[in-house]
Coordinates of C-alpha atoms in Angstrom, one line a residue:
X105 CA 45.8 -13.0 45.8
X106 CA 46.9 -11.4 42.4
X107 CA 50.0 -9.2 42.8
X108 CA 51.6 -7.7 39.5
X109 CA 54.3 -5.1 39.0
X110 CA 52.5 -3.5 36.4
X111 CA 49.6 -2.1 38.6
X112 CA 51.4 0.5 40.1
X113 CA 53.9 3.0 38.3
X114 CA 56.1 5.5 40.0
X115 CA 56.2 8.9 37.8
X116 CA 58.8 11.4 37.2
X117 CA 57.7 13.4 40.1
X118 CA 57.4 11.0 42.8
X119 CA 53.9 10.1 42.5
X120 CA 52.7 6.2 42.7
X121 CA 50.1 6.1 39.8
X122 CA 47.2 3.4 39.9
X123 CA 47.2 1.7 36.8
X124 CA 43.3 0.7 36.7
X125 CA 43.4 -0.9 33.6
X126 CA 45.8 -3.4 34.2
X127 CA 44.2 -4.0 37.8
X128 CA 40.4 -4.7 36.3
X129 CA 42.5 -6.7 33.0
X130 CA 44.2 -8.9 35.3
X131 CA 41.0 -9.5 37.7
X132 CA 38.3 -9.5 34.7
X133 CA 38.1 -13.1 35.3
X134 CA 36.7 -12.5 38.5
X135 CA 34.7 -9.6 38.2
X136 CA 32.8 -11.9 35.9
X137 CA 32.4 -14.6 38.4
X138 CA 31.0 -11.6 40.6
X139 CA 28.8 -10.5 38.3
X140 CA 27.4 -13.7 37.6
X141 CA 26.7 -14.3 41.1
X142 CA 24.6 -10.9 40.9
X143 CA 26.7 -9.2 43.4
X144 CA 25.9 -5.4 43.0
X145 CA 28.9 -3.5 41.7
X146 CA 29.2 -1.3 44.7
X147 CA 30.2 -5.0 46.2
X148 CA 32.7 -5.5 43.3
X149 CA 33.6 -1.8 43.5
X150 CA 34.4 -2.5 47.2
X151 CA 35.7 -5.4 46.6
X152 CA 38.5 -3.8 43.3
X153 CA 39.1 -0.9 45.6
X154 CA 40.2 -3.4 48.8
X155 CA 42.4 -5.3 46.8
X156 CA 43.8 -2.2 45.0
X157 CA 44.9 -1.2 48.8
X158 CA 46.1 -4.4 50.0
X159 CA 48.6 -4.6 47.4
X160 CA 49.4 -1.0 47.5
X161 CA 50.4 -1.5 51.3
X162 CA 52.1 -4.6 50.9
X163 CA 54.5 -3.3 48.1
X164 CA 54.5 1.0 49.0
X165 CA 53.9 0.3 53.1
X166 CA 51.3 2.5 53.0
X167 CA 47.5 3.2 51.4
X168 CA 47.4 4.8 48.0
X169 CA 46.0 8.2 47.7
X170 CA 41.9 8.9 48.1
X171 CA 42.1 11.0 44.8
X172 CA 44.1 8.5 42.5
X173 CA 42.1 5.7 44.0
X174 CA 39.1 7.5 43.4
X175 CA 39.6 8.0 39.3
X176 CA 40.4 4.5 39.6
X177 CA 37.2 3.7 41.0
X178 CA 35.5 5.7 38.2
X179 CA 37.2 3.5 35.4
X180 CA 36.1 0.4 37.3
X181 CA 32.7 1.4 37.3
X182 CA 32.7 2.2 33.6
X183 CA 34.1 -0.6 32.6
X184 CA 31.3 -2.8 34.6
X185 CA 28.7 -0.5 33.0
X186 CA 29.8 -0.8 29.7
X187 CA 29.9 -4.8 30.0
X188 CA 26.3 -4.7 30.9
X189 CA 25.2 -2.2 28.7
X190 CA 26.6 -4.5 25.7
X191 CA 25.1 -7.9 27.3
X192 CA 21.8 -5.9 27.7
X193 CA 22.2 -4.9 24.2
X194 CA 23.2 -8.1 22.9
X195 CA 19.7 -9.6 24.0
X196 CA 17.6 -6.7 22.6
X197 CA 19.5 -7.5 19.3
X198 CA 18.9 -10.6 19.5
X199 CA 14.9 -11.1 20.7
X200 CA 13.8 -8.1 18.6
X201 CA 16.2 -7.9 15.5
X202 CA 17.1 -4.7 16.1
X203 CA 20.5 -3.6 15.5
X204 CA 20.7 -1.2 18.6
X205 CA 25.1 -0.2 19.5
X206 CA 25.9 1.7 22.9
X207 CA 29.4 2.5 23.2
X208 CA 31.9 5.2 24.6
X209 CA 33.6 7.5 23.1
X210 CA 37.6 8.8 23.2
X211 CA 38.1 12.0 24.8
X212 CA 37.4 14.8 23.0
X213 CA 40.8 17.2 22.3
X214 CA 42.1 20.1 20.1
X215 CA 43.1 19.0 16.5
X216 CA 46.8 19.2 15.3
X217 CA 46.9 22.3 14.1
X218 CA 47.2 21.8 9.8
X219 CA 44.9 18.2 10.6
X220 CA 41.2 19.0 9.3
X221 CA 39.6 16.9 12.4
X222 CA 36.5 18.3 14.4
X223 CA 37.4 18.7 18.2
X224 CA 34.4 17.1 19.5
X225 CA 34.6 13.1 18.9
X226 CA 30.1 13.5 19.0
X227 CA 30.0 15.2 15.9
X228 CA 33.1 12.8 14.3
X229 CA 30.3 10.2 14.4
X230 CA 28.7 11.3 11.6
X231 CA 28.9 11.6 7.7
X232 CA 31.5 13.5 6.0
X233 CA 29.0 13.6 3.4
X234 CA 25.9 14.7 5.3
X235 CA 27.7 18.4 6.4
X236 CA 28.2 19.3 2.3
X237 CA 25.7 22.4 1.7
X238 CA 22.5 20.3 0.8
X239 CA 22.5 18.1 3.9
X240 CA 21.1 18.7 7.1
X241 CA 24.3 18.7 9.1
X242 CA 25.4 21.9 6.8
X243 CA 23.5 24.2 9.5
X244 CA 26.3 23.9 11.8
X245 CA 28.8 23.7 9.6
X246 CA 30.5 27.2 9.0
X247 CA 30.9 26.6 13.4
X248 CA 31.8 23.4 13.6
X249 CA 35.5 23.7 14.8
X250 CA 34.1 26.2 17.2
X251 CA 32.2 23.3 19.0
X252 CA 33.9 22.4 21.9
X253 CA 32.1 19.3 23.7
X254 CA 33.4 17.2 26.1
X255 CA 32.8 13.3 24.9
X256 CA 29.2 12.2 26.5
X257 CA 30.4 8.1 28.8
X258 CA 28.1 6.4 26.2
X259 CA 26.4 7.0 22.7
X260 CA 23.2 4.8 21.7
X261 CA 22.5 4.5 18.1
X262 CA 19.8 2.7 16.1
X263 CA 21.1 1.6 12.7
X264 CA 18.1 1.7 10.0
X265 CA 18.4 1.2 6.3
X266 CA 21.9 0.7 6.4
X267 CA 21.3 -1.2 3.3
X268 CA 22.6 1.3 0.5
X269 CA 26.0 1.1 -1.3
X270 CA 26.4 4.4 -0.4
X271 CA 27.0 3.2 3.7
X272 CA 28.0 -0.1 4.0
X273 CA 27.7 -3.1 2.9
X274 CA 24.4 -5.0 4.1
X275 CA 21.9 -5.0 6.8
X276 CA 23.1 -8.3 7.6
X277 CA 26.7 -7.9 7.5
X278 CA 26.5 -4.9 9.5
X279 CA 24.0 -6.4 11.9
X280 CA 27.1 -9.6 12.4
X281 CA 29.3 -7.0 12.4
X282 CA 28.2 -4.7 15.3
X283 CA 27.1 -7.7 17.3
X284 CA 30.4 -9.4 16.8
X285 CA 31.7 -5.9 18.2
X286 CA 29.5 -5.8 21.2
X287 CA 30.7 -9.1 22.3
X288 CA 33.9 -8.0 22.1
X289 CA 33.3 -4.8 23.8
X290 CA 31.4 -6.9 26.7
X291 CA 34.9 -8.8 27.6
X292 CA 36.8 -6.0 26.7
X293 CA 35.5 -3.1 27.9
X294 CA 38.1 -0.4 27.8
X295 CA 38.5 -0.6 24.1
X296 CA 36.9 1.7 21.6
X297 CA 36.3 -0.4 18.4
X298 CA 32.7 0.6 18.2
X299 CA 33.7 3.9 17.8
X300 CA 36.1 3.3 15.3
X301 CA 33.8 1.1 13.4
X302 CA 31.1 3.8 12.9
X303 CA 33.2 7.4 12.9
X304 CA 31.9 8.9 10.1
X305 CA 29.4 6.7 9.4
X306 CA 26.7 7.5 11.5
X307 CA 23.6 9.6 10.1
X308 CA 21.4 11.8 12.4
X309 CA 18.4 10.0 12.5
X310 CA 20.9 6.8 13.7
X311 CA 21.8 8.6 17.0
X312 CA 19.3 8.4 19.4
X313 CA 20.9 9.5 23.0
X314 CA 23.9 10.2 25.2
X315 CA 24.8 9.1 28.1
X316 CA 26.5 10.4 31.4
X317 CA 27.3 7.7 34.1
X318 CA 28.9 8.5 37.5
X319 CA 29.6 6.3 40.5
X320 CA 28.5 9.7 42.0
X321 CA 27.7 13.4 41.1
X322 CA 29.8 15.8 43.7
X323 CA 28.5 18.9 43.9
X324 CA 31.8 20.5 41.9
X325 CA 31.2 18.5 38.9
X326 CA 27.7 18.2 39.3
X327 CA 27.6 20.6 35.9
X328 CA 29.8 18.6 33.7
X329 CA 27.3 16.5 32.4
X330 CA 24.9 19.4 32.2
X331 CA 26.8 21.2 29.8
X332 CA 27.5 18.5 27.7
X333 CA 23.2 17.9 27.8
X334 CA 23.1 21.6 26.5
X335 CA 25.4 21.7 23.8
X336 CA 23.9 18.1 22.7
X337 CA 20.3 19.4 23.1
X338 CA 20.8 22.5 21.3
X339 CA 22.9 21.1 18.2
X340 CA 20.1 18.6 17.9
X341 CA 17.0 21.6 18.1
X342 CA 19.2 22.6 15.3
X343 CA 19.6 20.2 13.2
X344 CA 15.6 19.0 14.0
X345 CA 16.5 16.1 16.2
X346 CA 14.9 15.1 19.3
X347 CA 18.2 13.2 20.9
X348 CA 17.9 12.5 24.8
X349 CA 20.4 12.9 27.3
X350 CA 20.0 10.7 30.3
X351 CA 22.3 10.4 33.7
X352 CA 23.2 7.2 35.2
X353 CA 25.0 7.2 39.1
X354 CA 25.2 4.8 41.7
X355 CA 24.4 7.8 44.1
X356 CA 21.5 10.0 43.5
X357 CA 21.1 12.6 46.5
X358 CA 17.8 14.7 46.1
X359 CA 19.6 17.4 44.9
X360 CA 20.7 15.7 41.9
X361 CA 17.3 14.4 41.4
X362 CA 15.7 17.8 41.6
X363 CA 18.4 19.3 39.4
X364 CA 18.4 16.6 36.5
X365 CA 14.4 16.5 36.6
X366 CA 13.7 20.6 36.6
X367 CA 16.7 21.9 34.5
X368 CA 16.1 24.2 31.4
X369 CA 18.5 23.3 28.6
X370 CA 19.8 26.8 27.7
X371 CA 18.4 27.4 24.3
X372 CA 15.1 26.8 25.8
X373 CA 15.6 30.2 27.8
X374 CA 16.1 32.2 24.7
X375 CA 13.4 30.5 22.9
X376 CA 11.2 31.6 26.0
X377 CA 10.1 27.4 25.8
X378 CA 10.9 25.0 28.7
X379 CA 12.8 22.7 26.5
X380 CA 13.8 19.2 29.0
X381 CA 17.4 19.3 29.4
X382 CA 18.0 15.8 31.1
X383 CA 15.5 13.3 29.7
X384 CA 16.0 10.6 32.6
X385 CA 17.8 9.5 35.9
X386 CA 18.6 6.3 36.5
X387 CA 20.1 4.8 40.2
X388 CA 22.7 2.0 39.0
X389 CA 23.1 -1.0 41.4
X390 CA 22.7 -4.3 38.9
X391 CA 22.5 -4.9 35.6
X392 CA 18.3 -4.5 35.4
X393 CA 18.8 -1.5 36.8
X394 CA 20.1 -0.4 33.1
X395 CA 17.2 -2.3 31.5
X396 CA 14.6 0.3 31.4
X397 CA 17.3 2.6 30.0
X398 CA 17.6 0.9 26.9
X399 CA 14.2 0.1 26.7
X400 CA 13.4 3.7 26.8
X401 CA 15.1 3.9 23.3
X402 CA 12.8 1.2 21.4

């Protein structure tokens, strides 16, 4: 059994911190064997968490903390989620010769003070360009800074006509490109290149939905993801775009389900319409469990 020093830090005030990137690095070898033996990832989950402990006891003499445990657990299932996603992507590319990119975000945090930098890394997606006074994006842009969104788990964008001088390069080279990027993010999936490679870049019309992804939806967070729907739903009724917003969890209790299928989104209330606020909900187990997610986009 793997046992590094590096998976556990003890911080200035005493507390034994779970390092869970190190722990899923240093395992990834693994967790792909797992995965391509179709074990669910509530087995590998299980199966990170129990090694997580053993090594904890072994070394501390006792069993790490539920809570830091816990977010550790989160990050594992995001990283599992966002190697699928970009293998499920990877074949849509490839079969239909789209040029589909899901991909997470950084956090979203206050700007520098002086640093001329949105807070919300959503809106950082797109074109300088396209918020100057004769674009679309110029409808929110006297409130922009004022915008304060909490980064969605994953974005999927569509890249069309990405042809023009004015963008990048080529269809083709930016097809190569973002599929060169997705295989990358597939075996490495805690780093943010994606993002990086299309900040400022993106145009409206390319974004097509958010997504929220949960190992499970606890009743004092359940509205996290709801607010980020509403903001994203109302800056797109704005701006005359009909982005979805879809939740992803490996546990759905009927709560959630009755929540995520009825809910307004906000500006649908002042508008006296019934505007969908969540657009689907999705139970993760496997990787086809994500299939029909994507599909939903072409």
């Amino acid at each position: 059994m793997i046992s590094n020093e590096s998976w556990f830090t003890v911080t200035k005030k005493g507390k034994i911190q779970i390092n869970s990137v190190t722990i899923y690095q240093d395992l990834s070898s693994e967790i792909v064997n797992k995965l391509e033996q179709n074990l669910s990832v509530s087995e590998i989950i299980d199966w990170l968490r129990s090694t997580t402990r053993e090594n904890f006891s072994r070394k501390y003499g006792k069993n790490p903390e539920v809570g830091a445990l816990n977010n550790a657990t989160g990050r594992w299932n995001e990283f599992i989620a966002t190697t699928l996603f970009s293998e499920i992507v990877l074949d849509f590319n490839q079969a239909t010769e789209s040029c589909i990119v899901i991909f997470p975000l950084p956090n979203s945090r206050v700007q520098t003070e002086g640093v001329n930098e949105t807070y919300s890394k959503f809106l950082s997606l797109f074109n300088n360009n396209d918020f100057d006074a004769r674009e679309t994006l110029a409808r929110i842009a006297p409130f922009q800074e004022k915008i304060f969104l909490p980064s969605p788990d994953y974005i999927i964008a569509v890249l069309r006509d990405w042809a023009k001088p004015s963008t990048l390069k080529g269809d083709r080279e930016i097809r190569a490109s973002v599929q060169s990027l997705l295989e990358k993010q597939a075996k490495e999936p805690n780093n943010l290149d994606i993002y990086g490679f299309l900040q400022g870049k993106l145009h409206l019309e390319d974004v097509k939905a958010a997504v929220s992804l949960k190992t499970s939806n606890r009743p004092d967070r359940r509205y996290q993801p709801l607010f980020e729907a509403a903001i994203i739903k109302a800056i797109g009724y704005v701006l005359q775009q009909r982005w979805k917003y879809y939740m992803v969890a490996s546990e759905l209790t009927s709560m959630d389900r009755t929540i995520f299928r009825t809910a307004i989104a906000p500006h649908g209330i002042a508008l006296e319409e019934d505007f969908k606020l969540v657009d689907g909900t999705f139970l993760y187990k496997c990787k086809a469990d994500l299939v029909p997610l994507i599909e939903t986009i072409l």
